[in-house]
PDB file of C-alpha atoms and ligand atoms in Angstrom:
ATOM      1  CA  MET F   1       8.000 -23.093  -6.350  1.00 60.00           C
ATOM      2  CA  SER F   2       7.517 -19.358  -6.759  1.00 79.00           C
ATOM      3  CA  ARG F   3       4.787 -18.074  -9.006  1.00 91.00           C
ATOM      4  CA  SER F   4       5.677 -16.250 -12.216  1.00 96.00           C
ATOM      5  CA  GLN F   5       6.040 -12.492 -12.303  1.00 97.00           C
ATOM      6  CA  THR F   6       3.164 -10.628 -13.925  1.00 98.00           C
ATOM      7  CA  THR F   7       2.370  -7.434 -15.744  1.00 98.00           C
ATOM      8  CA  LEU F   8      -0.768  -5.970 -17.310  1.00 98.00           C
ATOM      9  CA  LYS F   9      -1.924  -7.231 -20.708  1.00 98.00           C
ATOM     10  CA  THR F  10      -2.737  -3.734 -21.933  1.00 98.00           C
ATOM     11  CA  SER F  11      -2.558  -0.095 -20.829  1.00 98.00           C
ATOM     12  CA  VAL F  12      -5.414   1.348 -18.762  1.00 98.00           C
ATOM     13  CA  SER F  13      -6.023   4.770 -17.235  1.00 98.00           C
ATOM     14  CA  ILE F  14      -8.019   6.464 -14.509  1.00 97.00           C
ATOM     15  CA  GLU F  15      -8.559  10.081 -13.454  1.00 97.00           C
ATOM     16  CA  GLY F  16      -9.336  11.761 -10.147  1.00 96.00           C
ATOM     17  CA  VAL F  17      -8.112  14.296  -7.598  1.00 93.00           C
ATOM     18  CA  GLY F  18      -5.268  13.909  -5.117  1.00 89.00           C
ATOM     19  CA  LEU F  19      -6.492  13.547  -1.521  1.00 84.00           C
ATOM     20  CA  HIS F  20      -3.983  16.000  -0.099  1.00 81.00           C
ATOM     21  CA  SER F  21      -3.157  18.305  -3.036  1.00 81.00           C
ATOM     22  CA  GLY F  22      -6.722  18.458  -4.398  1.00 85.00           C
ATOM     23  CA  HIS F  23      -5.182  18.546  -7.917  1.00 86.00           C
ATOM     24  CA  PRO F  24      -6.836  16.601 -10.750  1.00 93.00           C
ATOM     25  CA  VAL F  25      -4.513  13.931 -12.107  1.00 96.00           C
ATOM     26  CA  ARG F  26      -4.628  11.365 -14.905  1.00 97.00           C
ATOM     27  CA  THR F  27      -2.843   8.093 -14.260  1.00 98.00           C
ATOM     28  CA  VAL F  28      -1.924   5.603 -16.985  1.00 98.00           C
ATOM     29  CA  PHE F  29      -0.841   2.042 -16.140  1.00 98.00           C
ATOM     30  CA  ARG F  30       1.375   0.445 -18.800  1.00 98.00           C
ATOM     31  CA  PRO F  31       2.753  -3.091 -19.107  1.00 98.00           C
ATOM     32  CA  ALA F  32       6.418  -3.486 -18.109  1.00 98.00           C
ATOM     33  CA  PRO F  33       8.953  -6.324 -18.475  1.00 98.00           C
ATOM     34  CA  ALA F  34      10.045  -8.769 -15.770  1.00 97.00           C
ATOM     35  CA  GLY F  35      12.497  -7.186 -13.352  1.00 96.00           C
ATOM     36  CA  HIS F  36      11.088  -3.693 -13.902  1.00 97.00           C
ATOM     37  CA  GLY F  37       9.039  -3.587 -10.712  1.00 97.00           C
ATOM     38  CA  ILE F  38       6.547  -0.764 -10.130  1.00 98.00           C
ATOM     39  CA  VAL F  39       7.904   2.580 -11.320  1.00 98.00           C
ATOM     40  CA  PHE F  40       6.075   5.922 -11.278  1.00 98.00           C
ATOM     41  CA  ARG F  41       6.722   8.439 -14.087  1.00 98.00           C
ATOM     42  CA  ARG F  42       5.881  12.135 -13.655  1.00 97.00           C
ATOM     43  CA  LEU F  43       4.949  13.252 -17.165  1.00 97.00           C
ATOM     44  CA  ASP F  44       4.677  16.845 -15.910  1.00 96.00           C
ATOM     45  CA  ARG F  45       8.311  16.673 -14.756  1.00 96.00           C
ATOM     46  CA  ASP F  46      10.016  15.524 -17.959  1.00 96.00           C
ATOM     47  CA  GLY F  47       9.083  11.911 -17.315  1.00 96.00           C
ATOM     48  CA  ALA F  48      11.133  11.709 -14.105  1.00 97.00           C
ATOM     49  CA  GLU F  49      11.088   8.152 -12.763  1.00 97.00           C
ATOM     50  CA  ILE F  50      10.380   7.316  -9.134  1.00 97.00           C
ATOM     51  CA  PRO F  51      10.761   3.594  -8.362  1.00 96.00           C
ATOM     52  CA  ALA F  52       8.456   2.097  -5.720  1.00 97.00           C
ATOM     53  CA  ARG F  53      11.267   1.360  -3.274  1.00 95.00           C
ATOM     54  CA  VAL F  54      11.376   1.682   0.486  1.00 94.00           C
ATOM     55  CA  GLY F  55      14.593   3.709   0.205  1.00 91.00           C
ATOM     56  CA  SER F  56      12.709   6.554  -1.488  1.00 90.00           C
ATOM     57  CA  ALA F  57       9.819   6.655   1.016  1.00 92.00           C
ATOM     58  CA  SER F  58       9.021   9.535   3.313  1.00 83.00           C
ATOM     59  CA  THR F  59       5.836   9.585   5.316  1.00 71.00           C
ATOM     60  CA  PHE F  60       3.643  11.811   7.320  1.00 63.00           C
ATOM     61  CA  ASP F  61       0.768  10.626   9.416  1.00 61.00           C
ATOM     62  CA  TYR F  62      -1.731  10.404   6.611  1.00 75.00           C
ATOM     63  CA  ALA F  63       0.049   9.089   3.515  1.00 84.00           C
ATOM     64  CA  THR F  64       3.240   7.708   2.024  1.00 91.00           C
ATOM     65  CA  THR F  65       5.279   9.795  -0.438  1.00 93.00           C
ATOM     66  CA  LEU F  66       8.153   8.628  -2.651  1.00 95.00           C
ATOM     67  CA  SER F  67      10.937  10.917  -3.845  1.00 94.00           C
ATOM     68  CA  SER F  68      13.795  10.404  -6.268  1.00 93.00           C
ATOM     69  CA  GLY F  69      16.106  13.013  -7.771  1.00 92.00           C
ATOM     70  CA  GLY F  70      14.077  15.853  -6.260  1.00 92.00           C
ATOM     71  CA  VAL F  71      10.784  14.674  -7.791  1.00 95.00           C
ATOM     72  CA  SER F  72       8.075  13.077  -5.670  1.00 94.00           C
ATOM     73  CA  VAL F  73       4.807  11.208  -5.963  1.00 95.00           C
ATOM     74  CA  GLY F  74       2.321  11.280  -3.087  1.00 92.00           C
ATOM     75  CA  THR F  75      -0.298   8.952  -1.632  1.00 92.00           C
ATOM     76  CA  VAL F  76       1.096   5.844  -3.323  1.00 96.00           C
ATOM     77  CA  GLU F  77      -0.094   3.345  -0.704  1.00 95.00           C
ATOM     78  CA  HIS F  78      -3.517   2.408  -2.100  1.00 97.00           C
ATOM     79  CA  VAL F  79      -2.358   1.738  -5.657  1.00 98.00           C
ATOM     80  CA  LEU F  80       0.692  -0.177  -4.387  1.00 98.00           C
ATOM     81  CA  SER F  81      -1.566  -2.154  -2.056  1.00 98.00           C
ATOM     82  CA  ALA F  82      -3.764  -3.107  -5.021  1.00 98.00           C
ATOM     83  CA  ALA F  83      -0.668  -4.174  -6.980  1.00 98.00           C
ATOM     84  CA  TYR F  84       0.718  -6.365  -4.172  1.00 98.00           C
ATOM     85  CA  GLY F  85      -2.689  -7.720  -3.208  1.00 98.00           C
ATOM     86  CA  GLU F  86      -3.520  -8.727  -6.778  1.00 97.00           C
ATOM     87  CA  GLY F  87      -0.016  -9.993  -7.565  1.00 97.00           C
ATOM     88  CA  LEU F  88       0.922  -7.299 -10.124  1.00 98.00           C
ATOM     89  CA  ASP F  89       4.736  -7.168 -10.107  1.00 97.00           C
ATOM     90  CA  ASN F  90       5.706  -4.986 -13.063  1.00 98.00           C
ATOM     91  CA  CYS F  91       4.003  -1.799 -14.183  1.00 98.00           C
ATOM     92  CA  SER F  92       4.875   1.696 -15.341  1.00 98.00           C
ATOM     93  CA  ILE F  93       2.518   4.174 -13.676  1.00 98.00           C
ATOM     94  CA  GLU F  94       2.473   7.517 -15.494  1.00 98.00           C
ATOM     95  CA  LEU F  95       0.871  10.545 -13.896  1.00 97.00           C
ATOM     96  CA  ASP F  96       0.617  14.222 -14.817  1.00 96.00           C
ATOM     97  CA  GLY F  97       0.534  15.591 -11.275  1.00 94.00           C
ATOM     98  CA  PRO F  98       2.134  15.196  -7.848  1.00 93.00           C
ATOM     99  CA  GLU F  99      -0.208  12.649  -6.286  1.00 94.00           C
ATOM    100  CA  ILE F 100      -2.048   9.422  -7.150  1.00 96.00           C
ATOM    101  CA  PRO F 101      -5.830  10.098  -7.295  1.00 95.00           C
ATOM    102  CA  ILE F 102      -7.760   9.145  -4.164  1.00 94.00           C
ATOM    103  CA  LEU F 103     -10.862   7.965  -6.139  1.00 95.00           C
ATOM    104  CA  ASP F 104     -13.269   6.456  -3.565  1.00 94.00           C
ATOM    105  CA  GLY F 105     -10.633   6.240  -0.805  1.00 95.00           C
ATOM    106  CA  SER F 106     -10.145   2.479  -1.227  1.00 97.00           C
ATOM    107  CA  ALA F 107      -8.049   0.246  -3.508  1.00 98.00           C
ATOM    108  CA  LEU F 108     -11.085  -1.191  -5.315  1.00 98.00           C
ATOM    109  CA  PRO F 109     -10.976   1.145  -8.374  1.00 98.00           C
ATOM    110  CA  PHE F 110      -7.351   0.090  -8.984  1.00 98.00           C
ATOM    111  CA  VAL F 111      -8.226  -3.598  -8.606  1.00 98.00           C
ATOM    112  CA  ARG F 112     -11.067  -3.214 -11.117  1.00 98.00           C
ATOM    113  CA  LEU F 113      -8.742  -1.390 -13.499  1.00 98.00           C
ATOM    114  CA  PHE F 114      -6.135  -4.178 -13.267  1.00 98.00           C
ATOM    115  CA  HIS F 115      -8.826  -6.787 -13.874  1.00 97.00           C
ATOM    116  CA  ALA F 116     -10.079  -4.822 -16.890  1.00 98.00           C
ATOM    117  CA  ALA F 117      -6.544  -4.810 -18.341  1.00 98.00           C
ATOM    118  CA  GLY F 118      -5.941  -8.473 -17.531  1.00 98.00           C
ATOM    119  CA  PHE F 119      -2.705 -10.047 -16.268  1.00 98.00           C
ATOM    120  CA  GLU F 120       0.137 -11.360 -18.407  1.00 98.00           C
ATOM    121  CA  ARG F 121       2.368 -14.057 -16.883  1.00 97.00           C
ATOM    122  CA  LEU F 122       6.071 -13.473 -17.539  1.00 97.00           C
ATOM    123  CA  ASP F 123       8.630 -16.240 -17.782  1.00 93.00           C
ATOM    124  CA  VAL F 124      10.546 -15.199 -14.643  1.00 96.00           C
ATOM    125  CA  PRO F 125       9.727 -16.224 -11.055  1.00 95.00           C
ATOM    126  CA  VAL F 126       9.075 -13.668  -8.301  1.00 94.00           C
ATOM    127  CA  THR F 127      11.790 -13.356  -5.677  1.00 85.00           C
ATOM    128  CA  PRO F 128      10.693 -13.941  -2.093  1.00 90.00           C
ATOM    129  CA  LEU F 129      12.258 -11.616   0.464  1.00 92.00           C
ATOM    130  CA  ALA F 130      14.618 -13.918   2.378  1.00 89.00           C
ATOM    131  CA  VAL F 131      14.048 -13.095   6.038  1.00 93.00           C
ATOM    132  CA  ASN F 132      14.653 -16.118   8.247  1.00 92.00           C
ATOM    133  CA  GLN F 133      14.399 -14.513  11.673  1.00 94.00           C
ATOM    134  CA  PRO F 134      11.722 -12.579  13.589  1.00 96.00           C
ATOM    135  CA  VAL F 135      11.737  -8.792  13.058  1.00 97.00           C
ATOM    136  CA  GLU F 136       9.967  -6.225  15.231  1.00 97.00           C
ATOM    137  CA  VAL F 137       9.676  -2.464  15.514  1.00 97.00           C
ATOM    138  CA  SER F 138       7.689  -0.792  18.275  1.00 96.00           C
ATOM    139  CA  ARG F 139       6.869   2.574  19.855  1.00 93.00           C
ATOM    140  CA  ASP F 140       5.133   2.409  23.233  1.00 91.00           C
ATOM    141  CA  SER F 141       1.958   0.362  22.679  1.00 93.00           C
ATOM    142  CA  ARG F 142       2.311   0.478  18.871  1.00 96.00           C
ATOM    143  CA  GLY F 143       4.292  -2.036  16.903  1.00 97.00           C
ATOM    144  CA  VAL F 144       4.698  -4.298  13.897  1.00 98.00           C
ATOM    145  CA  SER F 145       6.337  -7.724  14.044  1.00 98.00           C
ATOM    146  CA  PHE F 146       7.221 -10.462  11.568  1.00 97.00           C
ATOM    147  CA  ARG F 147       7.596 -14.209  12.045  1.00 97.00           C
ATOM    148  CA  PRO F 148       8.988 -16.197   9.099  1.00 94.00           C
ATOM    149  CA  ASP F 149       6.280 -18.865   9.144  1.00 89.00           C
ATOM    150  CA  GLY F 150       5.028 -18.935   5.564  1.00 79.00           C
ATOM    151  CA  PRO F 151       4.203 -20.096   2.988  1.00 88.00           C
ATOM    152  CA  GLY F 152       2.306 -17.034   1.916  1.00 92.00           C
ATOM    153  CA  LEU F 153       1.726 -13.805   3.801  1.00 96.00           C
ATOM    154  CA  THR F 154      -0.770 -13.533   6.661  1.00 97.00           C
ATOM    155  CA  ILE F 155      -1.489 -10.216   8.376  1.00 98.00           C
ATOM    156  CA  THR F 156      -3.083  -9.676  11.779  1.00 98.00           C
ATOM    157  CA  TYR F 157      -3.918  -6.052  12.556  1.00 98.00           C
ATOM    158  CA  GLU F 158      -5.309  -4.593  15.806  1.00 98.00           C
ATOM    159  CA  ILE F 159      -6.560  -1.034  16.210  1.00 97.00           C
ATOM    160  CA  GLU F 160      -8.211   0.826  19.045  1.00 96.00           C
ATOM    161  CA  PHE F 161      -9.875   4.227  18.805  1.00 92.00           C
ATOM    162  CA  ARG F 162     -12.009   5.802  21.518  1.00 90.00           C
ATOM    163  CA  HIS F 163     -14.971   6.189  19.243  1.00 91.00           C
ATOM    164  CA  PRO F 164     -18.336   4.398  19.469  1.00 92.00           C
ATOM    165  CA  VAL F 165     -18.249   3.309  15.824  1.00 93.00           C
ATOM    166  CA  VAL F 166     -14.634   2.102  15.861  1.00 94.00           C
ATOM    167  CA  GLY F 167     -13.546   0.900  19.301  1.00 94.00           C
ATOM    168  CA  ARG F 168     -11.266  -2.143  19.244  1.00 96.00           C
ATOM    169  CA  GLN F 169     -11.042  -4.069  15.968  1.00 97.00           C
ATOM    170  CA  GLU F 170      -8.833  -7.026  15.037  1.00 98.00           C
ATOM    171  CA  LEU F 171      -8.557  -8.874  11.736  1.00 98.00           C
ATOM    172  CA  THR F 172      -6.415 -11.739  10.447  1.00 98.00           C
ATOM    173  CA  VAL F 173      -6.302 -12.211   6.689  1.00 97.00           C
ATOM    174  CA  ALA F 174      -4.289 -14.287   4.209  1.00 96.00           C
ATOM    175  CA  VAL F 175      -2.970 -11.950   1.528  1.00 96.00           C
ATOM    176  CA  LYS F 176      -4.115 -13.683  -1.683  1.00 95.00           C
ATOM    177  CA  PRO F 177      -5.816 -12.038  -4.684  1.00 94.00           C
ATOM    178  CA  GLU F 178      -9.264 -13.521  -4.044  1.00 93.00           C
ATOM    179  CA  GLU F 179      -9.204 -12.563  -0.342  1.00 95.00           C
ATOM    180  CA  TYR F 180      -7.685  -9.192  -1.094  1.00 98.00           C
ATOM    181  CA  SER F 181     -10.209  -8.077  -3.700  1.00 97.00           C
ATOM    182  CA  SER F 182     -13.243  -9.055  -1.614  1.00 97.00           C
ATOM    183  CA  LYS F 183     -12.144  -8.348   1.980  1.00 97.00           C
ATOM    184  CA  ILE F 184      -9.482  -5.635   1.859  1.00 98.00           C
ATOM    185  CA  ALA F 185      -9.551  -3.610  -1.371  1.00 98.00           C
ATOM    186  CA  PRO F 186     -13.057  -2.096  -0.791  1.00 98.00           C
ATOM    187  CA  ALA F 187     -12.181  -0.683   2.666  1.00 98.00           C
ATOM    188  CA  ARG F 188     -11.962   3.128   2.528  1.00 96.00           C
ATOM    189  CA  THR F 189      -9.611   5.503   4.242  1.00 94.00           C
ATOM    190  CA  PHE F 190     -11.065   7.202   7.319  1.00 92.00           C
ATOM    191  CA  GLY F 191     -10.597  10.362   9.309  1.00 88.00           C
ATOM    192  CA  PHE F 192     -12.088  12.522  11.997  1.00 87.00           C
ATOM    193  CA  ALA F 193     -13.957  15.714  11.076  1.00 87.00           C
ATOM    194  CA  ARG F 194     -12.219  17.613  13.889  1.00 85.00           C
ATOM    195  CA  GLU F 195      -8.844  16.862  12.276  1.00 82.00           C
ATOM    196  CA  VAL F 196      -9.809  18.067   8.816  1.00 80.00           C
ATOM    197  CA  GLU F 197      -9.283  21.781   9.520  1.00 78.00           C
ATOM    198  CA  ALA F 198      -5.901  21.083  11.097  1.00 81.00           C
ATOM    199  CA  LEU F 199      -4.916  19.002   8.072  1.00 79.00           C
ATOM    200  CA  ARG F 200      -6.042  21.694   5.661  1.00 79.00           C
ATOM    201  CA  SER F 201      -4.019  24.326   7.512  1.00 83.00           C
ATOM    202  CA  ARG F 202      -0.975  22.096   6.809  1.00 79.00           C
ATOM    203  CA  GLY F 203      -1.905  21.948   3.123  1.00 77.00           C
ATOM    204  CA  LEU F 204      -3.332  18.426   3.416  1.00 75.00           C
ATOM    205  CA  ALA F 205      -6.723  16.821   2.733  1.00 77.00           C
ATOM    206  CA  ARG F 206      -7.601  19.523   0.161  1.00 79.00           C
ATOM    207  CA  GLY F 207      -9.156  16.880  -2.075  1.00 82.00           C
ATOM    208  CA  GLY F 208     -10.819  15.071   0.810  1.00 81.00           C
ATOM    209  CA  SER F 209     -14.604  14.794   0.839  1.00 81.00           C
ATOM    210  CA  LEU F 210     -17.422  12.655   2.145  1.00 82.00           C
ATOM    211  CA  GLN F 211     -17.190  10.779  -1.183  1.00 84.00           C
ATOM    212  CA  ASN F 212     -13.616   9.557  -0.728  1.00 88.00           C
ATOM    213  CA  ALA F 213     -13.266   8.855   2.980  1.00 89.00           C
ATOM    214  CA  VAL F 214     -15.222   7.558   5.944  1.00 93.00           C
ATOM    215  CA  VAL F 215     -15.537  10.737   7.999  1.00 90.00           C
ATOM    216  CA  LEU F 216     -16.365  10.456  11.700  1.00 92.00           C
ATOM    217  CA  ASP F 217     -17.661  13.124  14.041  1.00 91.00           C
ATOM    218  CA  GLU F 218     -17.617  12.734  17.821  1.00 88.00           C
ATOM    219  CA  THR F 219     -20.315  10.068  17.953  1.00 89.00           C
ATOM    220  CA  GLY F 220     -21.077   8.759  14.471  1.00 92.00           C
ATOM    221  CA  ILE F 221     -20.374   8.692  10.742  1.00 93.00           C
ATOM    222  CA  LEU F 222     -20.939  11.738   8.505  1.00 91.00           C
ATOM    223  CA  SER F 223     -20.348   9.964   5.203  1.00 88.00           C
ATOM    224  CA  GLY F 224     -23.048   7.329   4.930  1.00 86.00           C
ATOM    225  CA  PRO F 225     -23.036   3.595   5.599  1.00 94.00           C
ATOM    226  CA  LEU F 226     -19.891   1.539   6.125  1.00 96.00           C
ATOM    227  CA  ARG F 227     -18.920  -1.145   3.602  1.00 97.00           C
ATOM    228  CA  PHE F 228     -17.934  -3.463   6.486  1.00 97.00           C
ATOM    229  CA  ARG F 229     -18.615  -3.108  10.185  1.00 95.00           C
ATOM    230  CA  ASP F 230     -14.846  -3.356  10.683  1.00 97.00           C
ATOM    231  CA  GLU F 231     -13.956  -1.270   7.605  1.00 97.00           C
ATOM    232  CA  PHE F 232     -11.428   0.678   9.713  1.00 97.00           C
ATOM    233  CA  VAL F 233      -9.119  -2.222  10.528  1.00 98.00           C
ATOM    234  CA  ARG F 234      -9.505  -3.560   6.986  1.00 98.00           C
ATOM    235  CA  HIS F 235      -8.225  -0.238   5.654  1.00 98.00           C
ATOM    236  CA  LYS F 236      -5.244  -0.412   8.014  1.00 97.00           C
ATOM    237  CA  VAL F 237      -4.393  -3.812   6.499  1.00 98.00           C
ATOM    238  CA  LEU F 238      -4.762  -2.240   3.027  1.00 98.00           C
ATOM    239  CA  ASP F 239      -2.340   0.563   3.957  1.00 97.00           C
ATOM    240  CA  LEU F 240       0.184  -1.863   5.487  1.00 97.00           C
ATOM    241  CA  ILE F 241       0.186  -4.016   2.330  1.00 98.00           C
ATOM    242  CA  GLY F 242       0.800  -0.873   0.261  1.00 97.00           C
ATOM    243  CA  ASP F 243       3.739   0.168   2.411  1.00 95.00           C
ATOM    244  CA  LEU F 244       5.224  -3.361   2.378  1.00 97.00           C
ATOM    245  CA  ALA F 245       4.939  -3.391  -1.430  1.00 97.00           C
ATOM    246  CA  LEU F 246       7.886  -0.965  -1.354  1.00 96.00           C
ATOM    247  CA  LEU F 247      10.109  -3.953  -0.542  1.00 96.00           C
ATOM    248  CA  GLY F 248       9.639  -4.960  -4.186  1.00 94.00           C
ATOM    249  CA  ALA F 249       9.553  -8.635  -3.248  1.00 93.00           C
ATOM    250  CA  VAL F 250       7.090 -11.268  -2.095  1.00 94.00           C
ATOM    251  CA  LEU F 251       6.852 -11.832   1.667  1.00 94.00           C
ATOM    252  CA  ASP F 252       6.324 -15.211   3.323  1.00 94.00           C
ATOM    253  CA  GLY F 253       5.389 -15.072   6.984  1.00 96.00           C
ATOM    254  CA  HIS F 254       2.975 -13.689   9.571  1.00 97.00           C
ATOM    255  CA  ILE F 255       2.922  -9.967  10.287  1.00 98.00           C
ATOM    256  CA  HIS F 256       1.218  -8.664  13.406  1.00 98.00           C
ATOM    257  CA  ALA F 257       0.541  -4.921  13.635  1.00 98.00           C
ATOM    258  CA  ARG F 258      -0.799  -3.054  16.670  1.00 98.00           C
ATOM    259  CA  LYS F 259      -2.100   0.516  16.367  1.00 96.00           C
ATOM    260  CA  ALA F 260       0.477   1.358  13.710  1.00 95.00           C
ATOM    261  CA  GLY F 261       0.451   3.893  10.864  1.00 92.00           C
ATOM    262  CA  HIS F 262       2.470   4.773   7.771  1.00 91.00           C
ATOM    263  CA  ALA F 263       5.572   5.947   9.668  1.00 91.00           C
ATOM    264  CA  LEU F 264       5.813   2.704  11.647  1.00 95.00           C
ATOM    265  CA  HIS F 265       4.943   0.616   8.562  1.00 95.00           C
ATOM    266  CA  ILE F 266       7.869   2.168   6.664  1.00 94.00           C
ATOM    267  CA  GLU F 267      10.233   1.771   9.624  1.00 95.00           C
ATOM    268  CA  PHE F 268       9.184  -1.892   9.745  1.00 97.00           C
ATOM    269  CA  ALA F 269       9.717  -2.331   5.987  1.00 96.00           C
ATOM    270  CA  ARG F 270      13.226  -0.900   6.379  1.00 95.00           C
ATOM    271  CA  ALA F 271      13.912  -3.324   9.248  1.00 96.00           C
ATOM    272  CA  LEU F 272      12.756  -6.225   7.034  1.00 96.00           C
ATOM    273  CA  ALA F 273      15.032  -5.004   4.224  1.00 95.00           C
ATOM    274  CA  ARG F 274      17.996  -4.893   6.621  1.00 95.00           C
ATOM    275  CA  ALA F 275      17.170  -8.375   7.920  1.00 94.00           C
ATOM    276  CA  ALA F 276      16.996  -9.677   4.335  1.00 91.00           C
ATOM    277  CA  SER F 277      20.339  -8.158   3.409  1.00 81.00           C
ATOM    278  CA  SER F 278      22.000  -9.711   6.487  1.00 79.00           C
ATOM    279  CA  SER F 279      20.413 -13.103   5.866  1.00 69.00           C
ATOM    280  CA  PRO F 280      22.884 -15.811   4.728  1.00 61.00           C
ATOM    281  CA  ALA F 281      20.543 -16.826   1.918  1.00 50.00           C
ATOM    282  CA  GLU F 282      20.788 -15.630  -1.654  1.00 45.00           C
ATOM    283  CA  SER F 283      19.452 -12.181  -1.015  1.00 40.00           C
ATOM    284  CA  ALA F 284      22.399  -9.823  -0.575  1.00 39.00           C
ATOM    285  CA  SER F 285      20.372  -6.986  -2.057  1.00 41.00           C
ATOM    286  CA  ALA F 286      16.942  -8.528  -2.290  1.00 42.00           C
ATOM    287  CA  ALA F 287      15.244  -5.486  -0.838  1.00 43.00           C
ATOM    288  CA  GLU F 288      16.919  -3.145  -3.284  1.00 42.00           C
ATOM    289  CA  GLN F 289      16.772  -4.941  -6.612  1.00 43.00           C
ATOM    290  CA  PRO F 290      14.942  -8.223  -6.145  1.00 42.00           C
ATOM    291  CA  ARG F 291      13.264  -8.443  -9.498  1.00 42.00           C
ATOM    292  CA  ARG F 292      16.278  -7.307 -11.470  1.00 39.00           C
ATOM    293  CA  ARG F 293      18.213 -10.035  -9.681  1.00 38.00           C
ATOM    294  CA  ALA F 294      15.517 -12.477 -10.579  1.00 37.00           C
ATOM    295  CA  SER F 295      15.791 -11.600 -14.242  1.00 37.00           C
ATOM    296  CA  SER F 296      19.583 -11.526 -14.266  1.00 35.00           C
ATOM    297  CA  ARG F 297      19.735 -14.985 -12.685  1.00 34.00           C
ATOM    298  CA  ARG F 298      17.673 -16.522 -15.397  1.00 31.00           C
TER     299      ARG F 298
HETATM  300 ZN1   ZN M 301      -5.017   4.538   3.342  1.00 93.16          ZN
END
């Protein structure tokens, strides 16, 4: 039996700067009805709506951006990760700038905000994404694979960086709210100091600082103590959950990622959406409109 869809009990807001744009932005989270899903609204662009859907995703190496009708919203992966991880299905996210604020570089501020608002259960079940066969995407030694052995979603992630603080890290975690908020949400984004200048010359990381990322130099950490010894792989799990949230449905199965990033995550999400739409089960367009289907079936 699927759980009920949820939304927030009340509106809450948070302010900060965008990691890449450096622009200050205010973000307001409002309750939304069953079937609405997560939808961003750019108040500075006449309220243009950008649904959190994999079809509107474009990525570069360091973040996931959504675009719809010529309007975009950047760095959506941490807030979407918090929503999926905590089981928040329906929310209108208003912002007055081009990018979700980076805050401390983790998903924890969003989780705390959702908890402060409280969750409202709605009288409509969530729709699981119906994928009954294994799915895999890979590039050389990098890859992401899915096996349909639920119930629930389990993620195994492996990373390897030639750095004394990182090295090889592997984590397996069950994606449930209590596990998510304690083990995954606090893990911060990370980057290498030598890459920062290159990023800035491309107009990226302008809001990045030692306060909102784990910054590594050649041998150590510039930004103070880690929150977990394996904070790096935990953040990769956080990012993957955020990118998979663009499917707009609940996943049941085991996902195994190796040295992946946003581009491969999104390619994998698209492969899952195709597999769901070709599945003989009920889900002809589950990846496109799962929650609207759920509400229209009621
Ligand atoms: Zn991230």
